[in-house]
Tab-separated table of C-alpha atoms in Angstrom:
chain	number	residue	atom	x	y	z
O	1	MET	CA	31.372	15.837	23.864
O	2	ASN	CA	31.873	12.044	23.023
O	3	ASN	CA	31.427	10.820	19.279
O	4	TYR	CA	29.110	8.472	18.803
O	5	GLU	CA	27.512	5.865	15.932
O	6	THR	CA	24.236	4.631	15.893
O	7	VAL	CA	22.551	2.044	13.299
O	8	PHE	CA	18.729	1.378	13.205
O	9	ILE	CA	16.667	-0.989	11.480
O	10	LEU	CA	13.346	0.163	10.582
O	11	THR	CA	10.426	-2.428	9.338
O	12	PRO	CA	10.547	-2.975	5.783
O	13	VAL	CA	6.738	-2.492	5.218
O	14	LEU	CA	7.335	1.287	5.216
O	15	SER	CA	7.260	3.346	2.049
O	16	ASP	CA	10.402	5.877	1.493
O	17	ALA	CA	8.541	8.784	2.745
O	18	GLN	CA	7.827	7.098	6.042
O	19	VAL	CA	11.286	6.053	6.153
O	20	GLU	CA	12.754	9.553	5.521
O	21	GLU	CA	10.031	10.864	8.351
O	22	ALA	CA	11.283	8.225	10.870
O	23	VAL	CA	15.052	9.274	9.940
O	24	LYS	CA	14.112	12.957	10.621
O	25	LYS	CA	12.383	12.215	13.844
O	26	PHE	CA	15.888	10.908	15.151
O	27	GLU	CA	17.944	13.637	13.620
O	28	ASP	CA	15.516	16.171	15.366
O	29	LEU	CA	15.694	14.486	18.498
O	30	LEU	CA	19.437	14.429	18.427
O	31	LYS	CA	19.615	18.219	17.477
O	32	GLU	CA	17.074	19.065	20.176
O	33	LYS	CA	19.135	17.647	22.734
O	34	GLY	CA	22.018	19.616	21.570
O	35	CYS	CA	23.993	17.223	19.490
O	36	GLU	CA	25.930	17.934	16.269
O	37	ILE	CA	25.299	15.474	13.400
O	38	VAL	CA	28.561	14.360	11.796
O	39	ALA	CA	27.118	12.210	8.934
O	40	LYS	CA	24.107	10.269	7.916
O	41	GLU	CA	24.286	7.333	5.818
O	42	ASN	CA	20.996	5.614	4.536
O	43	TRP	CA	22.044	1.987	3.598
O	44	GLY	CA	18.629	1.130	2.148
O	45	LEU	CA	16.803	-2.026	2.545
O	46	LYS	CA	18.940	-5.128	3.214
O	47	LYS	CA	18.482	-8.529	4.119
O	48	LEU	CA	18.591	-9.554	7.932
O	49	ALA	CA	20.916	-12.103	9.246
O	50	TYR	CA	17.869	-13.575	10.777
O	51	PRO	CA	14.180	-12.935	10.992
O	52	ILE	CA	13.307	-10.319	13.525
O	53	GLN	CA	9.535	-10.052	14.460
O	54	LEU	CA	9.110	-12.710	11.164
O	55	LYS	CA	10.622	-9.797	8.862
O	56	LYS	CA	13.421	-10.978	6.562
O	57	ASN	CA	14.486	-7.170	5.416
O	58	GLY	CA	14.790	-3.826	6.766
O	59	PHE	CA	15.854	-0.273	6.207
O	60	TYR	CA	19.213	0.555	7.755
O	61	THR	CA	20.379	3.950	8.811
O	62	LEU	CA	23.607	5.074	10.615
O	63	ILE	CA	24.082	8.367	12.250
O	64	GLU	CA	27.279	9.548	13.301
O	65	PHE	CA	26.987	12.514	16.165
O	66	LYS	CA	28.814	14.140	18.780
O	67	GLY	CA	27.043	14.654	22.073
O	68	GLU	CA	26.846	14.391	26.086
O	69	GLY	CA	26.602	10.843	27.029
O	70	THR	CA	23.285	11.362	28.758
O	71	VAL	CA	21.886	11.779	24.935
O	72	VAL	CA	22.206	8.024	24.356
O	73	ALA	CA	19.721	7.107	26.953
O	74	ASP	CA	17.251	9.128	25.521
O	75	LEU	CA	17.737	8.258	21.859
O	76	GLU	CA	17.318	4.666	22.733
O	77	LEU	CA	14.293	5.080	24.561
O	78	ALA	CA	12.759	6.939	21.559
O	79	TYR	CA	13.967	3.713	19.636
O	80	LYS	CA	12.116	1.270	21.980
O	81	ARG	CA	8.828	3.594	21.956
O	82	ASP	CA	8.787	3.811	17.936
O	83	GLU	CA	7.135	0.632	16.608
O	84	ARG	CA	9.055	1.048	13.182
O	85	VAL	CA	12.298	0.467	14.774
O	86	ILE	CA	13.069	-3.242	15.012
O	87	ARG	CA	16.683	-3.165	16.064
O	88	TYR	CA	19.205	-0.381	16.972
O	89	LEU	CA	23.077	-0.067	18.305
O	90	THR	CA	24.669	2.893	19.724
O	91	THR	CA	28.149	2.803	20.282
O	92	LYS	CA	30.790	5.381	21.740
O	93	LEU	CA	33.559	5.774	19.061
O	94	ASP	CA	37.228	6.198	20.376
O	95	LYS	CA	40.103	8.118	18.324
O	96	HIS	CA	40.842	5.258	16.319
O	97	ALA	CA	37.112	4.401	15.139
O	98	VAL	CA	36.884	8.387	14.470
O	99	GLU	CA	39.726	8.401	12.395
O	100	TYR	CA	38.227	5.179	10.336
O	101	ALA	CA	34.809	6.850	10.197
O	102	VAL	CA	36.247	9.833	8.352
O	103	THR	CA	38.204	7.712	6.077
O	104	ARG	CA	35.218	5.675	5.103
O	105	ARG	CA	33.238	8.466	4.371
O	106	THR	CA	35.650	10.295	2.139
O	107	LYS	CA	36.544	6.813	0.394
O	108	ASN	CA	32.507	6.421	-0.116
O	109	ARG	CA	32.296	9.926	-1.544
O	110	THR	CA	35.132	9.266	-4.182
O	111	ALA	CA	33.905	5.627	-4.804
O	112	ARG	CA	30.424	7.425	-5.769
O	113	ALA	CA	31.849	10.194	-8.056
């Protein structure tokens, strides 16, 4: 099983409940395909670097997961079919990126406490 990280941006016109529903949909898809979700971060509403579909903001979400390589194609197909998603990026993490992700998560937890 490989380690992956996916970040997707949802349209800013959604309510908090709709954002949670969209995120849950993608989490459920990953679990259905046999993936293990390592971490999930909701980065909230952020300004985009440039307008996308005439929108200047978007809801960012990051999901780290472990799974087979074939899952990425299914996940990205689901992103393409969902009109709430305006951008997405999925990357395979090497051992150094996994270590960095672990330290970033622990650093964020201690900063919140």
